[in-house]
Coordinates of C-alpha atoms and ligand atoms in Angstrom, one line a residue:
Chain H
M1 CA 86.4 145.9 12.9
E2 CA 89.9 145.7 14.2
V3 CA 91.3 142.4 15.3
D4 CA 93.8 141.3 18.0
F5 CA 95.5 138.6 16.0
A6 CA 95.7 137.2 12.5
L7 CA 96.7 133.7 11.4
I8 CA 98.3 133.3 8.0
G9 CA 98.0 129.9 6.5
H10 CA 97.9 128.0 3.2
P11 CA 96.1 124.8 2.1
E12 CA 98.1 121.8 3.2
S13 CA 96.7 119.6 0.4
W14 CA 94.2 119.7 -2.5
R15 CA 91.7 118.0 -0.3
A16 CA 92.0 120.8 2.2
A17 CA 91.6 123.4 -0.5
A18 CA 88.5 121.6 -1.9
D19 CA 86.9 121.5 1.5
V20 CA 87.5 125.3 2.0
L21 CA 85.9 126.0 -1.4
A22 CA 83.0 123.7 -0.6
V23 CA 82.2 125.6 2.6
L24 CA 82.5 128.9 0.7
R25 CA 80.1 127.6 -2.0
G26 CA 77.6 126.6 0.6
P27 CA 75.3 123.5 0.6
Q28 CA 73.1 124.9 -2.1
H29 CA 75.9 124.6 -4.7
T30 CA 77.4 121.4 -5.9
P31 CA 81.1 121.1 -4.9
L32 CA 83.6 122.0 -7.5
P33 CA 85.1 119.2 -9.5
D34 CA 88.8 118.6 -8.7
D35 CA 90.0 119.8 -12.1
E36 CA 88.2 123.1 -11.6
I37 CA 89.7 123.5 -8.1
K38 CA 93.2 123.1 -9.6
D39 CA 92.4 125.7 -12.2
I40 CA 90.8 128.2 -9.9
L41 CA 92.9 128.1 -6.7
P42 CA 96.1 129.7 -8.2
W43 CA 94.1 132.7 -9.2
I44 CA 92.6 133.5 -5.8
P45 CA 94.4 136.4 -4.3
P46 CA 95.4 136.2 -0.6
R47 CA 92.5 137.3 1.7
A48 CA 90.7 136.7 4.9
V49 CA 88.6 133.6 4.9
C50 CA 86.9 133.9 8.3
H51 CA 86.9 135.4 11.7
V52 CA 88.4 133.5 14.6
D53 CA 87.3 134.0 18.2
A54 CA 89.6 132.5 20.8
G55 CA 88.7 132.1 24.4
S56 CA 91.0 131.6 27.4
V57 CA 90.2 129.5 30.5
T58 CA 90.9 132.7 32.4
G59 CA 87.9 134.3 30.7
A60 CA 90.0 136.5 28.4
K61 CA 88.9 136.7 24.8
A62 CA 90.7 137.6 21.6
R63 CA 89.3 138.3 18.1
G64 CA 91.2 137.3 15.1
L65 CA 91.2 136.6 11.3
Y66 CA 92.3 133.6 9.4
I67 CA 94.0 134.8 6.2
D68 CA 94.8 132.3 3.5
S69 CA 97.7 133.0 1.1
F70 CA 96.1 130.4 -1.2
I71 CA 99.5 129.1 -2.3
P72 CA 98.5 126.0 -4.4
P73 CA 99.7 122.8 -2.6
D74 CA 101.7 121.8 -5.6
R75 CA 103.5 125.2 -5.9
L76 CA 105.5 125.1 -2.6
E77 CA 108.7 124.2 -4.4
S78 CA 111.6 126.6 -4.8
G79 CA 110.6 127.3 -8.4
Y80 CA 107.7 129.4 -7.2
V81 CA 109.5 131.2 -4.4
H82 CA 109.0 134.7 -5.7
E83 CA 105.4 134.2 -6.5
N84 CA 104.9 132.7 -3.0
I85 CA 106.8 135.5 -1.2
A86 CA 104.5 137.9 -3.0
R87 CA 101.5 136.0 -1.8
V88 CA 102.6 135.9 1.8
R89 CA 103.4 139.6 1.7
E90 CA 99.9 140.3 0.4
A91 CA 98.4 138.2 3.2
A92 CA 100.6 140.1 5.7
A93 CA 99.3 143.3 4.2
W94 CA 95.7 142.2 4.8
A95 CA 96.6 141.5 8.4
I96 CA 98.1 144.9 8.8
R97 CA 95.2 146.7 7.2
A98 CA 92.8 144.7 9.5
G99 CA 94.7 146.2 12.4
A100 CA 96.0 142.9 13.8
K101 CA 98.3 143.5 16.7
I102 CA 100.1 140.2 16.2
V103 CA 100.3 137.9 13.2
S104 CA 101.3 134.2 13.3
L105 CA 103.0 132.9 10.2
G106 CA 101.8 129.4 9.6
G107 CA 103.7 126.6 7.9
F108 CA 105.6 127.8 4.8
S109 CA 104.6 131.4 5.4
S110 CA 107.3 132.0 8.0
I111 CA 109.9 130.3 5.8
L112 CA 109.0 132.5 2.9
I113 CA 108.6 135.9 4.6
E114 CA 111.5 135.8 7.0
G115 CA 113.9 138.4 5.8
N116 CA 111.3 139.6 3.3
F117 CA 109.4 142.1 5.5
D118 CA 110.0 144.9 3.1
H119 CA 107.3 146.1 0.7
L120 CA 104.6 145.8 3.4
P121 CA 102.2 148.6 4.3
A122 CA 103.4 150.8 7.1
R123 CA 103.5 148.5 10.0
H124 CA 101.7 150.6 12.7
D125 CA 101.4 148.3 15.7
T126 CA 101.4 144.9 13.9
V127 CA 104.1 142.4 14.9
F128 CA 104.9 139.1 13.4
T129 CA 105.8 135.8 15.0
T130 CA 106.7 132.6 13.2
G131 CA 105.0 130.6 16.0
N132 CA 107.9 128.1 15.9
T133 CA 108.7 128.3 19.6
L134 CA 105.3 126.9 20.7
T135 CA 105.6 124.4 17.8
V136 CA 108.8 123.1 19.2
G137 CA 107.2 122.9 22.7
F138 CA 104.4 120.8 21.4
I139 CA 106.7 118.5 19.3
V140 CA 108.9 117.9 22.4
Q141 CA 105.8 117.3 24.6
G142 CA 104.4 114.9 22.0
I143 CA 107.7 113.0 21.8
K144 CA 107.8 112.6 25.6
K145 CA 104.2 111.5 25.7
M146 CA 104.5 109.0 22.9
C147 CA 107.7 107.5 24.4
A148 CA 105.9 107.1 27.7
L149 CA 102.9 105.5 26.0
E150 CA 105.2 103.1 24.2
G151 CA 107.4 102.4 27.2
L152 CA 110.4 103.8 25.5
D153 CA 113.2 105.1 27.8
I154 CA 114.0 108.4 26.2
S155 CA 117.3 108.7 28.1
R156 CA 118.6 105.6 26.4
S157 CA 117.3 106.6 22.9
T158 CA 119.0 107.8 19.8
L159 CA 117.2 110.8 18.3
L160 CA 117.2 111.5 14.6
I161 CA 116.0 115.0 13.4
V162 CA 115.4 115.5 9.7
G163 CA 115.5 119.2 8.9
A164 CA 117.7 119.5 12.0
T165 CA 119.2 122.9 11.0
G166 CA 115.9 124.6 10.5
D167 CA 114.2 126.8 13.0
V168 CA 112.0 124.0 14.3
G169 CA 114.5 121.2 14.0
S170 CA 117.3 123.1 15.8
G171 CA 114.9 124.2 18.6
C172 CA 113.9 120.5 19.1
A173 CA 117.5 119.5 19.1
R174 CA 118.4 122.0 21.8
C175 CA 115.4 120.9 24.0
L176 CA 115.8 117.1 23.6
A177 CA 119.5 116.5 23.0
P178 CA 120.5 116.9 26.7
M179 CA 118.0 114.2 27.7
L180 CA 119.1 111.5 25.2
S181 CA 122.2 109.4 24.7
R182 CA 122.9 110.2 21.1
V183 CA 121.6 112.6 18.4
L184 CA 121.7 112.2 14.6
L185 CA 121.2 115.4 12.6
S186 CA 120.2 115.5 9.0
A187 CA 119.7 118.2 6.4
R188 CA 121.2 119.0 3.0
N189 CA 123.6 121.7 3.9
V190 CA 126.6 120.1 5.6
E191 CA 128.1 123.4 6.9
R192 CA 125.0 124.3 8.9
L193 CA 124.9 120.7 10.2
R194 CA 128.5 121.1 11.4
R195 CA 127.7 124.3 13.2
L196 CA 124.7 122.8 15.0
A197 CA 126.6 119.7 15.9
A198 CA 129.4 121.8 17.4
E199 CA 126.9 123.7 19.5
L200 CA 125.3 120.6 20.9
H201 CA 128.7 118.9 21.3
A202 CA 129.9 121.8 23.4
D203 CA 127.0 120.9 25.8
G204 CA 128.3 117.3 26.1
V205 CA 125.9 115.7 23.6
E206 CA 127.1 112.8 21.3
V207 CA 126.2 114.0 17.8
E208 CA 126.5 112.5 14.3
I209 CA 125.6 114.4 11.1
A210 CA 124.7 113.2 7.6
T211 CA 123.1 114.6 4.5
D212 CA 122.1 111.1 3.5
L213 CA 120.0 109.2 6.0
R214 CA 121.6 105.9 5.1
Q215 CA 125.0 107.1 6.3
F216 CA 124.3 107.1 10.0
S217 CA 126.1 104.5 12.0
A218 CA 123.1 103.8 14.3
E219 CA 119.4 103.3 14.0
A220 CA 117.2 105.9 15.5
D221 CA 114.4 105.1 17.9
V222 CA 113.1 108.6 18.2
V223 CA 112.6 110.5 15.0
I224 CA 111.5 114.1 14.3
C225 CA 110.7 115.1 10.7
A226 CA 110.9 118.9 10.5
A227 CA 112.2 119.5 7.0
S228 CA 110.6 122.2 4.8
L229 CA 109.4 119.8 2.1
A230 CA 106.9 120.9 -0.5
S231 CA 105.0 117.6 -0.3
P232 CA 105.0 114.4 1.8
S233 CA 108.0 112.8 0.1
L234 CA 110.3 111.7 2.9
R235 CA 111.3 108.1 3.2
L236 CA 113.1 107.4 6.4
G237 CA 114.7 104.1 5.5
R238 CA 116.5 102.3 8.4
I239 CA 115.1 103.2 11.8
A240 CA 114.5 101.0 14.9
S241 CA 111.5 98.7 14.6
H242 CA 110.0 100.2 17.8
A243 CA 110.8 103.8 16.8
V244 CA 108.6 106.7 17.8
V245 CA 108.3 109.0 14.8
C246 CA 106.9 112.6 14.9
D247 CA 106.0 114.2 11.5
A248 CA 105.9 117.9 12.2
G249 CA 105.8 119.1 8.6
Y250 CA 103.2 121.5 7.3
P251 CA 102.6 120.0 4.7
K252 CA 103.5 116.6 6.1
N253 CA 107.1 115.3 5.5
L254 CA 106.5 111.5 5.4
S255 CA 105.6 109.9 2.1
P256 CA 102.4 107.8 2.5
R257 CA 104.4 105.1 0.7
T258 CA 107.2 104.8 3.2
E259 CA 107.1 101.6 5.1
M260 CA 107.9 101.6 8.8
P261 CA 106.4 98.4 10.2
G262 CA 106.2 98.6 14.0
A263 CA 107.0 102.3 14.2
S264 CA 104.7 104.6 16.2
V265 CA 103.9 107.6 14.1
F266 CA 102.2 110.8 15.1
F267 CA 101.6 114.2 13.7
G268 CA 103.5 116.7 15.9
G269 CA 103.4 120.4 16.8
L270 CA 99.7 120.5 17.4
G271 CA 97.9 122.1 20.3
Q272 CA 94.3 122.2 21.5
V273 CA 92.3 125.2 22.7
T274 CA 90.2 124.4 25.7
G275 CA 88.8 127.9 26.4
G276 CA 86.7 128.1 23.3
L277 CA 87.4 128.5 19.6
R278 CA 84.9 129.8 17.0
F279 CA 85.2 130.3 13.3
V280 CA 82.8 132.7 11.6
P281 CA 81.6 131.5 9.1
D282 CA 81.9 128.0 10.5
F283 CA 85.1 126.5 9.2
R284 CA 85.5 124.1 12.2
G285 CA 87.3 120.9 11.1
I286 CA 87.9 122.5 7.7
L287 CA 90.7 124.9 8.3
N288 CA 91.8 122.7 11.2
R289 CA 91.5 119.2 9.8
H290 CA 92.1 117.1 12.8
P291 CA 90.1 114.2 14.4
F292 CA 89.7 116.2 17.7
P293 CA 87.9 119.5 18.2
D294 CA 89.7 122.8 18.5
V295 CA 93.1 121.5 17.4
V296 CA 95.4 124.0 15.6
H297 CA 99.0 124.0 14.5
G298 CA 101.4 125.3 17.2
C299 CA 102.7 128.0 14.9
L300 CA 99.2 129.6 14.7
L301 CA 98.4 129.0 18.3
E302 CA 101.5 131.0 19.4
G303 CA 99.9 134.2 18.1
M304 CA 96.6 133.3 19.6
A305 CA 98.2 132.6 23.0
L306 CA 100.1 135.9 22.9
A307 CA 97.0 137.8 22.0
L308 CA 95.1 136.3 24.9
E309 CA 98.0 137.2 27.1
Q310 CA 97.9 140.8 25.6
R311 CA 101.6 140.4 24.8
F312 CA 101.9 141.7 21.4
E313 CA 105.5 141.0 20.7
P314 CA 107.4 139.2 17.9
F315 CA 108.0 136.2 20.2
S316 CA 109.6 134.0 17.5
Q317 CA 111.7 135.7 14.9
G318 CA 114.8 134.8 12.9
R319 CA 115.9 131.3 12.3
G320 CA 117.8 128.9 14.6
S321 CA 117.5 130.9 17.8
I322 CA 114.9 128.9 19.7
T323 CA 116.1 128.0 23.2
P324 CA 114.6 125.6 25.9
E325 CA 114.0 128.7 28.1
R326 CA 111.9 130.5 25.5
V327 CA 110.0 127.2 24.8
E328 CA 109.2 127.0 28.5
E329 CA 108.1 130.6 28.6
I330 CA 105.6 130.2 25.7
E331 CA 104.4 126.9 27.0
T332 CA 103.6 128.6 30.3
I333 CA 101.7 131.4 28.6
A334 CA 99.7 128.9 26.4
A335 CA 98.9 126.7 29.4
R336 CA 97.6 129.7 31.4
H337 CA 95.0 130.2 28.6
G338 CA 94.1 126.5 28.4
I339 CA 96.1 125.8 25.2
H340 CA 97.7 122.4 25.6
L341 CA 99.3 119.6 23.6
A342 CA 96.6 118.1 21.3
P343 CA 95.7 114.4 21.7
L344 CA 98.1 112.5 19.5
Y345 CA 97.0 111.1 16.1
N346 CA 98.2 110.0 12.7
A347 CA 96.7 109.4 9.3
D348 CA 94.9 106.3 10.7
G349 CA 93.3 108.3 13.5
P350 CA 93.9 108.8 17.3
V351 CA 96.9 106.9 18.7
E352 CA 96.6 107.3 22.4
D353 CA 94.5 104.2 22.9
G354 CA 97.3 102.3 21.3
R355 CA 95.2 100.9 18.4
H356 CA 96.6 103.0 15.6
C357 CA 100.1 103.6 16.9
R358 CA 101.8 100.9 14.9
T359 CA 101.3 101.8 11.4
E360 CA 102.4 100.2 8.2
W361 CA 102.3 103.7 6.7
S362 CA 101.9 102.3 3.3
R363 CA 98.6 103.8 2.1
G364 CA 98.3 105.9 -1.0
Chain J
M1 CA 85.0 143.8 -30.0
T2 CA 81.4 143.2 -29.0
G3 CA 82.3 144.0 -25.4
E4 CA 83.6 147.4 -26.5
L5 CA 80.4 148.1 -28.5
L6 CA 78.3 147.0 -25.6
A7 CA 80.3 149.3 -23.3
A8 CA 79.7 152.2 -25.8
M9 CA 76.0 151.5 -25.8
N10 CA 76.0 151.3 -22.0
Y11 CA 77.8 154.7 -21.7
T12 CA 75.4 156.3 -24.2
S13 CA 72.5 155.0 -22.1
L14 CA 74.1 156.2 -19.0
S15 CA 74.4 159.7 -20.4
E16 CA 70.7 159.8 -20.7
I17 CA 70.2 159.5 -16.9
C18 CA 72.9 161.9 -15.8
D19 CA 71.7 165.1 -14.2
E20 CA 74.9 167.2 -14.4
P21 CA 76.2 168.4 -17.8
A22 CA 79.7 167.3 -16.7
E23 CA 78.5 163.8 -16.1
V24 CA 76.7 163.7 -19.4
A25 CA 79.9 164.8 -21.2
D26 CA 81.9 162.3 -19.2
A27 CA 79.6 159.4 -20.2
L28 CA 79.6 160.4 -23.8
E29 CA 83.4 160.7 -23.8
H30 CA 83.6 157.2 -22.4
A31 CA 81.2 155.9 -25.0
E32 CA 83.4 157.4 -27.7
A33 CA 86.5 155.9 -26.2
E34 CA 84.9 152.4 -26.2
R35 CA 83.9 152.9 -29.9
G36 CA 87.5 153.8 -30.6
H37 CA 88.5 150.5 -28.9
A38 CA 86.1 148.6 -31.1
A39 CA 87.4 150.3 -34.2
A40 CA 91.0 149.5 -33.1
F41 CA 90.1 145.8 -32.7
A42 CA 88.4 145.8 -36.1
A43 CA 91.4 147.4 -37.7
E44 CA 93.7 144.8 -36.2
G45 CA 91.4 142.1 -37.5
R46 CA 91.6 143.5 -41.0
K47 CA 95.4 143.4 -40.9
L48 CA 95.1 139.7 -40.2
G49 CA 92.4 139.2 -42.8
V50 CA 89.9 138.4 -40.1
D51 CA 86.4 139.8 -39.9
V52 CA 86.0 140.4 -36.2
A53 CA 82.6 139.3 -35.0
N54 CA 80.2 141.8 -33.5
N55 CA 77.1 140.3 -32.0
V56 CA 75.5 142.2 -29.2
E57 CA 72.5 140.0 -29.7
A58 CA 74.4 136.9 -28.6
R59 CA 72.8 135.2 -25.6
H60 CA 75.4 136.3 -23.0
W61 CA 76.0 139.8 -24.3
K62 CA 72.2 140.3 -24.5
R63 CA 71.8 139.3 -20.8
L64 CA 74.6 141.6 -19.8
R65 CA 73.1 144.5 -21.7
E66 CA 69.7 143.8 -20.1
A67 CA 71.2 143.8 -16.6
F68 CA 72.7 147.2 -17.4
M69 CA 69.4 148.5 -18.8
R70 CA 67.6 147.5 -15.6
C71 CA 69.9 150.0 -13.7
I72 CA 69.1 152.6 -16.3
T73 CA 65.4 152.1 -15.9
E74 CA 65.8 152.5 -12.2
R75 CA 67.9 155.6 -12.9
D76 CA 70.5 153.9 -10.7
F77 CA 73.8 155.7 -11.6
M78 CA 75.8 153.8 -9.1
G79 CA 74.4 150.5 -10.2
C80 CA 75.4 151.4 -13.8
L81 CA 79.0 152.1 -12.7
I82 CA 79.1 148.8 -10.7
V83 CA 78.0 146.8 -13.7
Q84 CA 80.1 148.5 -16.3
E85 CA 83.3 149.5 -14.4
I86 CA 83.6 146.9 -11.7
M87 CA 82.2 143.8 -13.4
L88 CA 82.5 144.1 -17.2
E89 CA 85.7 146.1 -17.1
S90 CA 87.4 143.7 -14.7
F91 CA 86.8 141.0 -17.3
A92 CA 88.0 143.3 -20.1
V93 CA 91.2 144.5 -18.4
A94 CA 92.3 141.0 -17.3
S95 CA 91.6 139.2 -20.5
Y96 CA 93.0 142.0 -22.8
A97 CA 96.1 142.3 -20.6
R98 CA 96.8 138.5 -21.0
V99 CA 96.2 138.6 -24.7
G100 CA 98.4 141.7 -24.9
K101 CA 101.2 139.6 -23.5
V102 CA 101.0 136.8 -26.0
A103 CA 99.8 138.4 -29.2
P104 CA 102.6 139.5 -31.5
G105 CA 103.3 143.0 -32.9
S106 CA 100.7 145.7 -33.2
L107 CA 97.9 143.3 -32.1
G108 CA 99.6 142.7 -28.8
R109 CA 100.2 146.5 -28.4
T110 CA 96.6 147.3 -29.1
F111 CA 95.3 144.9 -26.5
A112 CA 97.8 146.1 -23.9
A113 CA 97.0 149.7 -24.6
I114 CA 93.3 149.2 -24.4
A115 CA 93.7 147.2 -21.1
A116 CA 95.6 150.1 -19.7
E117 CA 92.9 152.6 -20.7
E118 CA 90.2 150.4 -19.2
E119 CA 92.2 150.1 -16.0
E120 CA 92.1 153.9 -15.8
H121 CA 88.3 153.8 -16.1
I122 CA 88.2 151.3 -13.2
A123 CA 90.4 153.5 -11.0
H124 CA 88.1 156.6 -11.7
A125 CA 84.9 154.7 -11.0
T126 CA 86.4 153.0 -7.9
A127 CA 87.1 156.4 -6.3
I128 CA 83.4 157.5 -6.9
L129 CA 82.1 154.2 -5.6
R130 CA 84.3 154.1 -2.5
T131 CA 82.9 157.5 -1.5
E132 CA 79.3 156.2 -2.1
R133 CA 80.1 153.1 0.1
G134 CA 81.3 155.4 2.8
S135 CA 77.8 156.7 3.4
D136 CA 76.0 153.3 3.7
A137 CA 78.3 150.3 3.5
P138 CA 75.7 147.5 4.2
G139 CA 73.3 149.0 1.6
F140 CA 76.1 149.4 -0.9
D141 CA 77.4 145.9 -0.4
E142 CA 73.9 144.5 -0.8
K143 CA 73.4 146.3 -4.1
V144 CA 76.8 145.0 -5.4
Y145 CA 75.8 141.5 -4.4
R146 CA 72.5 141.7 -6.2
L147 CA 74.2 142.9 -9.3
H148 CA 76.9 140.3 -8.9
L149 CA 74.3 137.6 -8.9
D150 CA 72.9 138.9 -12.1
V151 CA 75.9 140.0 -14.1
M152 CA 78.7 137.8 -12.8
T153 CA 76.7 134.7 -13.2
T154 CA 76.4 135.5 -16.9
L155 CA 80.0 136.4 -17.2
A156 CA 81.0 133.2 -15.3
R157 CA 79.0 131.1 -17.9
M158 CA 80.7 133.0 -20.7
L159 CA 84.1 132.4 -19.1
A160 CA 83.5 128.7 -18.3
K161 CA 86.2 126.4 -19.5
D162 CA 83.8 124.8 -22.0
C163 CA 80.5 126.1 -23.3
R164 CA 78.3 123.4 -22.0
D165 CA 75.0 124.7 -23.2
G166 CA 75.8 124.7 -26.9
H167 CA 77.2 127.5 -29.0
C168 CA 76.6 130.8 -27.2
D169 CA 77.2 133.0 -30.3
V170 CA 79.9 135.0 -28.5
C171 CA 82.4 133.7 -31.0
D172 CA 81.7 134.0 -34.7
A173 CA 81.2 130.4 -36.0
T174 CA 83.1 128.1 -33.8
C175 CA 84.0 128.4 -30.2
V176 CA 87.6 129.7 -29.8
K177 CA 88.1 128.2 -26.3
P178 CA 89.6 124.9 -27.4
S179 CA 92.1 126.6 -29.7
L180 CA 93.4 129.2 -27.2
F181 CA 96.4 126.9 -26.4
E182 CA 97.6 127.7 -29.9
V183 CA 98.4 131.2 -28.7
S184 CA 99.7 130.1 -25.3
L185 CA 96.4 130.9 -23.5
S186 CA 93.6 128.9 -22.0
A187 CA 90.0 129.5 -21.1
A188 CA 90.9 128.7 -17.5
E189 CA 93.6 131.3 -17.5
L190 CA 91.3 134.0 -18.9
R191 CA 88.6 133.1 -16.4
G192 CA 91.1 133.0 -13.5
A193 CA 92.7 136.3 -14.4
S194 CA 89.3 138.0 -14.8
L195 CA 87.9 136.8 -11.5
R196 CA 91.2 137.7 -9.7
Q197 CA 90.9 141.2 -11.2
Y198 CA 87.3 141.4 -10.1
L199 CA 88.1 140.4 -6.5
K200 CA 90.9 143.0 -6.4
T201 CA 88.6 145.7 -7.7
L202 CA 86.0 144.8 -5.0
D203 CA 88.8 145.0 -2.5
M204 CA 89.5 148.5 -3.7
L205 CA 85.9 149.4 -2.9
G206 CA 86.4 148.2 0.6
I207 CA 84.0 145.2 0.6
P208 CA 85.4 142.6 3.1
G209 CA 87.6 140.1 1.3
E210 CA 86.0 137.1 3.0
V211 CA 82.6 138.2 1.7
T212 CA 83.7 138.7 -1.9
L213 CA 85.6 135.4 -1.8
A214 CA 82.3 133.5 -1.0
W215 CA 80.5 135.4 -3.8
V216 CA 83.1 134.4 -6.4
A217 CA 83.3 130.8 -5.0
Q218 CA 79.6 130.4 -5.6
L219 CA 79.7 131.3 -9.3
P220 CA 79.0 128.6 -11.8
V221 CA 81.9 126.9 -13.5
Ligands
NAP401 N1 103.3 121.5 13.1 C1 103.4 122.8 13.1 O1 102.6 123.5 13.8 C2 104.4 123.6 12.4 C3 104.7 124.9 12.7 C4 105.8 125.5 12.1 C5 106.4 124.9 11.0 N2 106.1 123.7 10.7 C6 106.7 123.0 9.6 O2 108.0 122.5 10.0 C7 108.8 122.4 8.9 C8 110.1 123.2 9.2 O3 109.9 124.5 9.4 P1 111.1 125.5 9.8 O4 110.4 126.9 10.0 O5 112.0 125.0 10.8 O6 111.8 125.6 8.3 P2 113.3 126.0 8.0 O7 113.9 126.9 9.1 O8 113.4 126.6 6.7 O9 114.1 124.7 8.1 C9 113.9 123.6 7.2 C10 114.9 122.5 7.4 O10 114.6 121.5 6.5 C11 115.9 121.2 5.8 N3 115.5 120.7 4.5 C12 114.9 121.4 3.5 N4 114.7 120.5 2.4 C13 115.2 119.3 2.8 C14 115.3 118.1 2.2 N5 114.8 117.9 0.9 N6 115.8 117.0 2.8 C15 116.2 117.2 4.1 N7 116.2 118.4 4.8 C16 115.7 119.4 4.1 C17 116.6 122.5 5.8 O11 118.0 122.3 5.7 P3 118.7 122.2 4.3 O12 118.2 123.4 3.4 O13 120.2 122.3 4.6 O14 118.4 120.9 3.7 C18 116.3 122.9 7.3 O15 117.1 122.2 8.2 C19 108.0 123.0 7.7 O16 107.3 121.9 7.1 C20 107.0 123.9 8.4 O17 105.9 124.1 7.6 C21 105.1 123.0 11.3

């Protein structure tokens, strides 16, 4: 059966991979031991895992597939790049063969396949979107909401973006910089940092760049972590004690061992489907492991929203071209179909009641 | 080598239920080729001073032969192809190809050449089976699943990282699994490569990937 959209993802952690395999094995079989999962996962070729039915509050419906590239969580590093590109290509080929009209490239999939669209089956009508524009929209909405919850005046804040020159990071910079007093940009490549700084500076924003987080002259009170890290390994170091911190990584950026006493941390870039979301077989809460129902990564939701809108176009493509206007456009489309910012949460649970906001972030 | 002899026995049995003379000839030709593979393995063993074990009576091999013979009893030609070409050959192609990569000299070349030949058999059978699936996909998929439960469960036990139920007789005297690292292989790798090949072969038949993934995920480890 042909589908409207396909979502390409990969397991965010070994726990996530184990849960997917446990559902596939079914309740009649004992779950696989961890060592077996680590041995087996690398051999699973990319393939569809389940069907996804998305509903809109307008009554529109779209049929989709979730395709897993099964990149093992410990193989996201650059040493495996060729193997991983091949996996994402194979996943993309599945989407094309299934007749998907639009494909969302979740997490590392977009980073890997951008510029590597060759060697795919004849494309027919399939288009690809990175989903990063809606991701940026949800990150920015989350920052605004969290600042409001914490009583932080965003216009007087200093914003730090880690992974600032990336597609997501630069999009967030363009959306938020004009509202803040100062912006700190960090990544490893200094030339790209200079280019982004010049662009923001031309718009009248005070910008500082550094490849080493310890070099900034000021403490940040709003932080976005959007670096393409293979595992949660980022330690922020010096930030304001009352800082609002958004971890938008997929996998997460922040090391569970980093200590940020007093900071309000939340996982960003997530949206919630209110018009109905169904996985067949039932992978609810397994493929989307969040403490609220029907929450999905923004990158995947972009394809779903565009499918519900019947707008089969490569909405987000390339790197570093996300503008506030495009973010507003996709947010409007998503909202029309009842796809909104997800309730905020972090590793300790929901944050909006204020109880879990202030985290020591020192588990693990 | 036992796998090759088993395949030769299976093709000979298959020739007995074929209706068309061309099919009979084809099956007997396959049987001969498999016997040739077994002889090639035995010759490589002699070069190394090793007597290559042949034990079609070993617990797992016996079960696999019995599963095949049930299809013969039912005169189920397609079932025979599924067991031999899709299930047993997936295992053979993947594991021979891996051994072919690590084994030195003529031994490596023999494994690689036999893997390539077996892959051709798979391609030929896949074309026939795809056509068969075209006429009744649900019925075909159900049959593959039934055979999968029987045959792949046995193969999965054979391919398990350790033989938990005691010596299975597949190896001659002692189990080779713990020593595979000495030739840069591992039981986990051979199992992984075999199941991957199996999934890809099932993909070629057109069975939905999400369905076959669940089948494989449910196999014993
Ligand atoms: N929450 C969601 O729904 C969602 C959606 C899409 C993407 N994401 C995630 O967001 C992250 C960024 O995605 P993207 O598409 O923007 O990737 P991208 O375009 O490749 O950008 C990655 C950024 O991270 C920087 N970076 C990489 N390694 C770094 C390191 N070790 N230290 C500091 N900076 C580093 C890169 O610059 P340098 O190379 O110069 O360091 C670049 O600025 C990824 O984790 C992705 O999976 C999440």
